[in-house]
PDB file of C-alpha atoms in Angstrom:
ATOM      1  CA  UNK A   5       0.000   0.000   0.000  1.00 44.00           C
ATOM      2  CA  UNK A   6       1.378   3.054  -1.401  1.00 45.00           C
ATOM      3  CA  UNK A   7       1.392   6.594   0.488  1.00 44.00           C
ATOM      4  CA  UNK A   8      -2.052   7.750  -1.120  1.00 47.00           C
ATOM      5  CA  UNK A   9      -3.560   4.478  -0.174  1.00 47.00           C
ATOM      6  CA  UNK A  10      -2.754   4.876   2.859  1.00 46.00           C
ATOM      7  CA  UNK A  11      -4.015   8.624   3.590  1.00 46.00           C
ATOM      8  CA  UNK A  12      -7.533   7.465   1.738  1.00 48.00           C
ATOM      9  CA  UNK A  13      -7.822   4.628   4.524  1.00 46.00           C
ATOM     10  CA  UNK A  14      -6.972   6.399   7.151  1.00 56.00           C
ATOM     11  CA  UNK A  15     -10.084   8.190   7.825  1.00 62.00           C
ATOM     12  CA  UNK A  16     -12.634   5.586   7.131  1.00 67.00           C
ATOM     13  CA  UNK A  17     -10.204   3.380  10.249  1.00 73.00           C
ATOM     14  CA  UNK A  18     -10.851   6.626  12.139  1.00 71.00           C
ATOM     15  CA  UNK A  19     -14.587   6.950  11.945  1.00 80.00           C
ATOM     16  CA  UNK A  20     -14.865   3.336  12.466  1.00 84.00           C
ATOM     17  CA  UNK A  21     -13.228   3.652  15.915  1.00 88.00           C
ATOM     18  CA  UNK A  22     -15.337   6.641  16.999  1.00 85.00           C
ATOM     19  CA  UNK A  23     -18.012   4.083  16.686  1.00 88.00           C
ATOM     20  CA  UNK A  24     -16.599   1.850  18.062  1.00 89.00           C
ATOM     21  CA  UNK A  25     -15.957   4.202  21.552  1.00 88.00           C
ATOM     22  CA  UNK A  26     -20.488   3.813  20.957  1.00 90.00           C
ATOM     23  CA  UNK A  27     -20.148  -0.086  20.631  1.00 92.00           C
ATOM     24  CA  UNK A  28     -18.109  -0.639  22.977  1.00 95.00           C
ATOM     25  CA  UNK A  29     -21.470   0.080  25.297  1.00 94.00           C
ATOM     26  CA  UNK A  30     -23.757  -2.257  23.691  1.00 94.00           C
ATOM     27  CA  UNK A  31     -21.931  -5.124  21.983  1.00 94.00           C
ATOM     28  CA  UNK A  32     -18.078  -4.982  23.528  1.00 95.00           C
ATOM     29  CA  UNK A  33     -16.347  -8.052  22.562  1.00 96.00           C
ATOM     30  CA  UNK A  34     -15.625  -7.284  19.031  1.00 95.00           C
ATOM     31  CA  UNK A  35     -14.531  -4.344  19.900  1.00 95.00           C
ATOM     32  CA  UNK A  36     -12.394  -5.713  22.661  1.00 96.00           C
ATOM     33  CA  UNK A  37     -11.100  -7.852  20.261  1.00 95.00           C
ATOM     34  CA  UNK A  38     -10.459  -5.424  17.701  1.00 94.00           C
ATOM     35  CA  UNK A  39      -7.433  -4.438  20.119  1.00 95.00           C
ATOM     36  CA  UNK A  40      -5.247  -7.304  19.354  1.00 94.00           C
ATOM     37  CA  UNK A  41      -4.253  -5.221  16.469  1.00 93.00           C
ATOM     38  CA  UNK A  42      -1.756  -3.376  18.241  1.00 93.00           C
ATOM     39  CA  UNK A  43      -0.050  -1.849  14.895  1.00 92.00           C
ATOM     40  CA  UNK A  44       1.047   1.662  15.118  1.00 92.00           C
ATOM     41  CA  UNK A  45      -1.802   2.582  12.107  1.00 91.00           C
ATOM     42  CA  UNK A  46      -4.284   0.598  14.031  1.00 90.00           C
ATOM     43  CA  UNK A  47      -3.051   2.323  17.308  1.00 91.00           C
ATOM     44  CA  UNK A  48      -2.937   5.619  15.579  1.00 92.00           C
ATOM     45  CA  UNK A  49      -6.521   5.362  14.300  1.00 91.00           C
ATOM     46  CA  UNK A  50      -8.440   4.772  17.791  1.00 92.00           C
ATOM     47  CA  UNK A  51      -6.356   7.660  19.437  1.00 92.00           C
ATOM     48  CA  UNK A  52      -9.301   9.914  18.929  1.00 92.00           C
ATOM     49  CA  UNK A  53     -11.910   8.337  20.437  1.00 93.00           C
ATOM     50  CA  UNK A  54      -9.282   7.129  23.387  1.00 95.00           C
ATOM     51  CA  UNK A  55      -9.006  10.564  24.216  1.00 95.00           C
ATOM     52  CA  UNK A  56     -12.214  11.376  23.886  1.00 94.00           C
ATOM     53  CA  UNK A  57     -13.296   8.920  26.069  1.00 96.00           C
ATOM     54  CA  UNK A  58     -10.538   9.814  28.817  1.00 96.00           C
ATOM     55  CA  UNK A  59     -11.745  13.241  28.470  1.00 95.00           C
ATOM     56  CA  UNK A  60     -15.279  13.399  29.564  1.00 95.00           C
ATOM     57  CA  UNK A  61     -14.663  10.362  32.332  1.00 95.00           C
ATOM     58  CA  UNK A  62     -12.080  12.595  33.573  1.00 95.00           C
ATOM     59  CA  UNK A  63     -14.860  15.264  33.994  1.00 95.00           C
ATOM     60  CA  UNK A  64     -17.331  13.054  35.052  1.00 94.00           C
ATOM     61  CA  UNK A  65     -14.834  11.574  37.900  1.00 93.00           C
ATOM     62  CA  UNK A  66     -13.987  15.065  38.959  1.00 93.00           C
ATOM     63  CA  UNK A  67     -17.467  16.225  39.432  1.00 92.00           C
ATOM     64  CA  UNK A  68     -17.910  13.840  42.196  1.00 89.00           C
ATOM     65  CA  UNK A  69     -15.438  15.259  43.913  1.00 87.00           C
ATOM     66  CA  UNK A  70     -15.294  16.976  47.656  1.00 85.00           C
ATOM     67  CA  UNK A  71     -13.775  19.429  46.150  1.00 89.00           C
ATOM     68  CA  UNK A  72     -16.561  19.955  43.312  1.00 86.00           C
ATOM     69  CA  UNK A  73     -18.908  19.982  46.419  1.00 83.00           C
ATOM     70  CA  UNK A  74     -17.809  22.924  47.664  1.00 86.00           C
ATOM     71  CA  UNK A  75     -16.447  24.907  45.055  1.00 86.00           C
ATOM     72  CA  UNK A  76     -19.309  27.486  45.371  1.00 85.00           C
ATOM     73  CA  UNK A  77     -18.922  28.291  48.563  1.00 83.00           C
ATOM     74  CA  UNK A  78     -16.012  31.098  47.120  1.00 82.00           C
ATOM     75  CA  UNK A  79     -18.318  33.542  45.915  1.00 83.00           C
ATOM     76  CA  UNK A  80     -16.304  34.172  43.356  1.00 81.00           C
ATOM     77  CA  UNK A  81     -16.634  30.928  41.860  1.00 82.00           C
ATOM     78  CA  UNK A  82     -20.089  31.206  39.449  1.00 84.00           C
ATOM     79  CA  UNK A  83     -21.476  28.762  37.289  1.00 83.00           C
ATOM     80  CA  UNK A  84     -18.996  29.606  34.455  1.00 88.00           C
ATOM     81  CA  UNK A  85     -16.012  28.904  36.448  1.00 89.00           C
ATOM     82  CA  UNK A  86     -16.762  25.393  37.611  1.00 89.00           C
ATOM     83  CA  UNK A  87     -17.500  24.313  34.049  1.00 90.00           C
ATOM     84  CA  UNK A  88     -13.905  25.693  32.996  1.00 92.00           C
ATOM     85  CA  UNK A  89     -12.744  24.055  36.509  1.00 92.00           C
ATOM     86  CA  UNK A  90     -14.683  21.060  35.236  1.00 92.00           C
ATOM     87  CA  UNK A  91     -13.759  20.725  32.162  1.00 94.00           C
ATOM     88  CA  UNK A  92      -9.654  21.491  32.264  1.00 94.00           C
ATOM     89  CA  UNK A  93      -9.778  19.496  36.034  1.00 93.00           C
ATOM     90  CA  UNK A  94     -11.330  16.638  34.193  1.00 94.00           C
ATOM     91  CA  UNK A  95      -9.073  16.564  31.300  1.00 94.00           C
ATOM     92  CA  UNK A  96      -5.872  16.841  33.673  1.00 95.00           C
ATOM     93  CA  UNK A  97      -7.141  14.199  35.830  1.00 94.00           C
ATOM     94  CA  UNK A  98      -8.663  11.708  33.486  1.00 94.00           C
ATOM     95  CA  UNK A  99      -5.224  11.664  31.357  1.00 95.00           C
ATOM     96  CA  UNK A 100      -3.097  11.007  34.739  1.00 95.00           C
ATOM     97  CA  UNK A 101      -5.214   8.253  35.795  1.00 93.00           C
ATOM     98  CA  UNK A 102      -4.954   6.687  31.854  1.00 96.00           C
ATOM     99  CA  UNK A 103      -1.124   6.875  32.665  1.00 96.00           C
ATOM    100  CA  UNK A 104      -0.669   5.609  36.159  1.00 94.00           C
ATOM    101  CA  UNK A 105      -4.074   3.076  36.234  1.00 94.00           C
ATOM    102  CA  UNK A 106      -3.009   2.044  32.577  1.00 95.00           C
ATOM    103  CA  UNK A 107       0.692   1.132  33.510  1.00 95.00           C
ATOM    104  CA  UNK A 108      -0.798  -0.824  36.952  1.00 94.00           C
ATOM    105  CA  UNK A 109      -2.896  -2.356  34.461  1.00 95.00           C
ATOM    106  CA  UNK A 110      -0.208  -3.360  31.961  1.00 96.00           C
ATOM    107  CA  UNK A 111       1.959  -4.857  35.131  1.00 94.00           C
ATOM    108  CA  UNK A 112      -0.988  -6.935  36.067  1.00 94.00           C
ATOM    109  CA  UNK A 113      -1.752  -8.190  33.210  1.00 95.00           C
ATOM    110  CA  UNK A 114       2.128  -9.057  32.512  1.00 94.00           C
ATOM    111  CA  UNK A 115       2.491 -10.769  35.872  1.00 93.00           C
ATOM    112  CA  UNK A 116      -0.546 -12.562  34.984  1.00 93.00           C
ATOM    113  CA  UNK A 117       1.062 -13.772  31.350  1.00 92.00           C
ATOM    114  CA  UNK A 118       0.145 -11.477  28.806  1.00 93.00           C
ATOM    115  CA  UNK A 119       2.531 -10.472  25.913  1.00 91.00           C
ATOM    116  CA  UNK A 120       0.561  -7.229  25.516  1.00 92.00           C
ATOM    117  CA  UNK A 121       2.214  -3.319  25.013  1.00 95.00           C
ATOM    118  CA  UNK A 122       1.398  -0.594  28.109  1.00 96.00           C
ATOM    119  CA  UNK A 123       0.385   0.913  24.686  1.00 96.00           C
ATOM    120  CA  UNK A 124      -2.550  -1.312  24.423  1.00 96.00           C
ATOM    121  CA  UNK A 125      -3.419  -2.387  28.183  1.00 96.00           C
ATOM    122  CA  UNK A 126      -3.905   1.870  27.580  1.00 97.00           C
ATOM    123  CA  UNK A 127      -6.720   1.461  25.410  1.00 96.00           C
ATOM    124  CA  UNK A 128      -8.040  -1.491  26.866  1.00 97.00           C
ATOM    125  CA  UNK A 129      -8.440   1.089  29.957  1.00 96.00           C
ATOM    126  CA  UNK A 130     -10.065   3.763  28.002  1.00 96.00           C
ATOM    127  CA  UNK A 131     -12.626   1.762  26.364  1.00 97.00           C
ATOM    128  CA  UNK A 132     -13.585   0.139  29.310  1.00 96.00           C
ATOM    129  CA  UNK A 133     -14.067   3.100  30.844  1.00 95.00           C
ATOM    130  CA  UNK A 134     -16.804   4.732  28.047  1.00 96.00           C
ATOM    131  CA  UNK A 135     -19.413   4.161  31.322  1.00 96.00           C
ATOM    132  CA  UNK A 136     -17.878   7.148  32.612  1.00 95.00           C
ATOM    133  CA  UNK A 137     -18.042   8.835  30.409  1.00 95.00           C
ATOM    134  CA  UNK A 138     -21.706   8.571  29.639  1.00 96.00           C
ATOM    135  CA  UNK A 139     -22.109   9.251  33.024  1.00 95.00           C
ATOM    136  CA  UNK A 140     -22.161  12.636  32.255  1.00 95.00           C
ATOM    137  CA  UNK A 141     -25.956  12.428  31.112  1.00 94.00           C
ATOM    138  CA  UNK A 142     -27.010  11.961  34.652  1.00 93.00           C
ATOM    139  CA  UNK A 143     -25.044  15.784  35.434  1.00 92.00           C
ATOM    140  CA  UNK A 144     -28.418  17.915  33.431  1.00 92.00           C
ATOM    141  CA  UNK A 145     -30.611  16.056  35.621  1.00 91.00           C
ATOM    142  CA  UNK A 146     -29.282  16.307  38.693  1.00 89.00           C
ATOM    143  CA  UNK A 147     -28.593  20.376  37.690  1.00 88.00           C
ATOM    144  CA  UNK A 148     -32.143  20.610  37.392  1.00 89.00           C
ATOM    145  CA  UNK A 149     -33.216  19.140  40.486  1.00 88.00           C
ATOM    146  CA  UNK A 150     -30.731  20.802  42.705  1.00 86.00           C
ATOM    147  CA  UNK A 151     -29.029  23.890  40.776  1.00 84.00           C
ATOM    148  CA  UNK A 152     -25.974  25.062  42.475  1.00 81.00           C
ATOM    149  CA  UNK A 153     -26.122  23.452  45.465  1.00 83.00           C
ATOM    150  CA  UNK A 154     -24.590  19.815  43.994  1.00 83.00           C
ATOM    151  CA  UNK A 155     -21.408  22.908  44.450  1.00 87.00           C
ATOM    152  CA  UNK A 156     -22.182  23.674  47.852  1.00 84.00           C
ATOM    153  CA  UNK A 157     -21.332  22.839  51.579  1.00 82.00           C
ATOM    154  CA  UNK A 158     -24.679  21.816  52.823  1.00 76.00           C
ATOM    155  CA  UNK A 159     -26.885  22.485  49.910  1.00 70.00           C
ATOM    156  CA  UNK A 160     -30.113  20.982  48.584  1.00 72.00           C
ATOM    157  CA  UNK A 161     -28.866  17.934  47.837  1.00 70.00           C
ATOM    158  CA  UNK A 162     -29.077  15.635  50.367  1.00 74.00           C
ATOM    159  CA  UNK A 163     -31.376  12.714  51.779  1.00 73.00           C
ATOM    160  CA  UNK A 164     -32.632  10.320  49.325  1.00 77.00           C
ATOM    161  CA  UNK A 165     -33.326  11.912  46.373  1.00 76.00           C
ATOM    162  CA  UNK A 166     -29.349  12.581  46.026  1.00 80.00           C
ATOM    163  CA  UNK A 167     -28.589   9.007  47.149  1.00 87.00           C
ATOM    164  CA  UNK A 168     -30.576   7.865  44.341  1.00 90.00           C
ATOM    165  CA  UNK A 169     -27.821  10.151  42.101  1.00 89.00           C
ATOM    166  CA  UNK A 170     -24.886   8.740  44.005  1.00 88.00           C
ATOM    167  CA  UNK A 171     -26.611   4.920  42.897  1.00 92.00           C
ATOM    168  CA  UNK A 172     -26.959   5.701  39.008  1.00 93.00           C
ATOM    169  CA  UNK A 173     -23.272   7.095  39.393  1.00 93.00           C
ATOM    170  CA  UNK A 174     -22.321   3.790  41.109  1.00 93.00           C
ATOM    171  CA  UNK A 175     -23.553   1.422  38.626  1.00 95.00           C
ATOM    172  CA  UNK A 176     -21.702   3.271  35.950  1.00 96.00           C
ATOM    173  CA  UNK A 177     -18.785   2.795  37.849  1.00 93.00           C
ATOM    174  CA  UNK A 178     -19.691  -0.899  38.124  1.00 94.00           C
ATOM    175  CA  UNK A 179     -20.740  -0.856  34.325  1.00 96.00           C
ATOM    176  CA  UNK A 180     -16.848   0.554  33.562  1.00 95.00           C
ATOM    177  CA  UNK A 181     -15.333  -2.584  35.951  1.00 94.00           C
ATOM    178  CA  UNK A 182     -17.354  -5.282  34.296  1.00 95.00           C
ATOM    179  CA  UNK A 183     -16.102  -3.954  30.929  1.00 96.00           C
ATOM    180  CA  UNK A 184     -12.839  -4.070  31.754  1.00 96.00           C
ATOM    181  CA  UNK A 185     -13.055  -7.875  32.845  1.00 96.00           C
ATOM    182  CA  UNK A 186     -14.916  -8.661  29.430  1.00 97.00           C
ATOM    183  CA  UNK A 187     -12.346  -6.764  27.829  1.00 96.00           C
ATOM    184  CA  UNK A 188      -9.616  -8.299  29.667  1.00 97.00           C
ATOM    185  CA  UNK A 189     -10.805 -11.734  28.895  1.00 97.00           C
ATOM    186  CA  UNK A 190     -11.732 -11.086  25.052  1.00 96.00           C
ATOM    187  CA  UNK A 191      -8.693  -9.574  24.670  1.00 95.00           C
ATOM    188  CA  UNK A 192      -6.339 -11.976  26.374  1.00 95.00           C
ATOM    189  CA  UNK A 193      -8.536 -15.232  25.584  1.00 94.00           C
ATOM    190  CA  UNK A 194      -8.341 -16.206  28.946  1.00 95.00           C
ATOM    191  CA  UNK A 195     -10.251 -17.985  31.167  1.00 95.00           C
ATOM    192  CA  UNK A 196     -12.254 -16.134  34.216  1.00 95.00           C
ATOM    193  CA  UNK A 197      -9.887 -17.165  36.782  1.00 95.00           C
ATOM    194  CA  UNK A 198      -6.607 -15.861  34.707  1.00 95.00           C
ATOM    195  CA  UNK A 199      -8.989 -12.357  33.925  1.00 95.00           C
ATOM    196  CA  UNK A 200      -9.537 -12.033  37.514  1.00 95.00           C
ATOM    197  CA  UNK A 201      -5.856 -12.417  38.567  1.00 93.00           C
ATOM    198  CA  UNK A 202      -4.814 -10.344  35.948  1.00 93.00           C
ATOM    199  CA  UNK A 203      -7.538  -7.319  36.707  1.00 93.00           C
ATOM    200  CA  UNK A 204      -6.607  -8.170  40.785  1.00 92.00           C
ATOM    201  CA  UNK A 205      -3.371  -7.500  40.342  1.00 88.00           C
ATOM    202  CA  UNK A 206      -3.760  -4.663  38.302  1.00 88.00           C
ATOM    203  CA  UNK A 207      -5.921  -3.303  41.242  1.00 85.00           C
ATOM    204  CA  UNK A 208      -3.246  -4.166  43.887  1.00 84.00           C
ATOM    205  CA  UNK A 209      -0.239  -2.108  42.791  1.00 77.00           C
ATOM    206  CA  UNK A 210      -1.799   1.413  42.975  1.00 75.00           C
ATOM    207  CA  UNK A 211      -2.998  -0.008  46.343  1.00 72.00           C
ATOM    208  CA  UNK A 212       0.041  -1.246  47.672  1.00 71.00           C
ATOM    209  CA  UNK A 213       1.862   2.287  46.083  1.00 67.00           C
ATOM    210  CA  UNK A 214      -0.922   3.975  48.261  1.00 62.00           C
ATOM    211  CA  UNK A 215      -0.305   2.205  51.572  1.00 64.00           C
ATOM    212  CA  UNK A 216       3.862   2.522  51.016  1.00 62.00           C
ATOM    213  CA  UNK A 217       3.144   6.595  50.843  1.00 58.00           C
ATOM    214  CA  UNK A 218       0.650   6.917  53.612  1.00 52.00           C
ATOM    215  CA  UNK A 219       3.094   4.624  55.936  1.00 58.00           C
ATOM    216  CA  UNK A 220       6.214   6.476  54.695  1.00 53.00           C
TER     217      UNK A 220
END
């Protein structure tokens, strides 16, 4: 394939992995699978929606924050300022968790066998982390219900209307770790017990890196 081949394919690979980033929702094994083509083209191509994806579940993440609970109570913070905060907070965050989560990820997976590229246990992340980032449809709603005080020290929402919220935000979360197992286990062709080992592990470095800080 020839240079002008090449540049004609190119955008038809990227369009098909911005739907995939939609797929990956409803049907995510062949997109899972998809992965194993770990090519730099291939890689190259789902970088978009990768981003894209680590984006908005960085924003979503950081809008649960303490932090994002109380941001309002500086008077000079309106509602322009925490969707700026939002928004460049988000994006900061969400790419230094697809860093340090997607290297414990890669070192989990390796201890548990696979032959994979931190390049790729990357992506596997991201995808499997689309939940989040549709999480971000529940944010109008619970705007409307409760206005500014979801940004305030003892605002509106509390009792169980807003522990209804913090539910729907939970099973997203729950949503993003069962698509990481499937994904884990599509990608690797392994059996449950091997995913599980691999994903535990994964899930035990940034713990043990958290306990060696706190007692150091």
């Amino acid at each position: 394939m020839d240079v002008r081949e090449r540049r004609e394919v190119a955008p038809d690979d990227d369009r098909a992995w911005l739907a995939q980033a939609l797929l990956v929702l409803i049907d995510p094994r062949p997109v899972f699978a998809a992965l194993r083509d770990d090519s730099d083209d291939s890689a190259r191509a789902r970088q978009e929606p990768v981003m894209a994806i680590v984006g908005l579940a960085g924003v979503a993440s950081v809008l649960w924050t303490t932090v994002a609970g109380r941001l309002m109570d500086d008077p000079a913070f309106d509602g322009l300022v925490v969707a700026v905060w939002a928004f460049i907070g988000g994006a900061i965050y969400g790419i230094a968790v697809y860093f340090a989560v997607g290297a414990a990820l890669y070192l989990g997976l390796r201890a548990a066998g696979s032959l994979g590229s931190y390049r790729r246990a990357r992506h596997l992340l991201a995808f499997a982390c689309a939940p989040l980032a549709l999480s971000l449809v529940v944010w109008p709603v619970r705007l409307a219900v409760y206005g500014g005080d979801v940004f305030r020290t003892g605002g509106s929402d509390s009792g169980a209307g807003n522990l209804a919220f913090v539910a729907v935000e939970l099973a997203f979360v729950a949503w993003a770790i069962v698509l990481l197992l499937v994904g884990t286990r599509t990608l690797h062709a392994w059996p449950w017990t091997r995913t599980l080992e691999g994903v535990g592990l994964a899930v035990a470095i940034p713990a043990l890196v958290a306990v060696a800080v706190h007692v150091l």
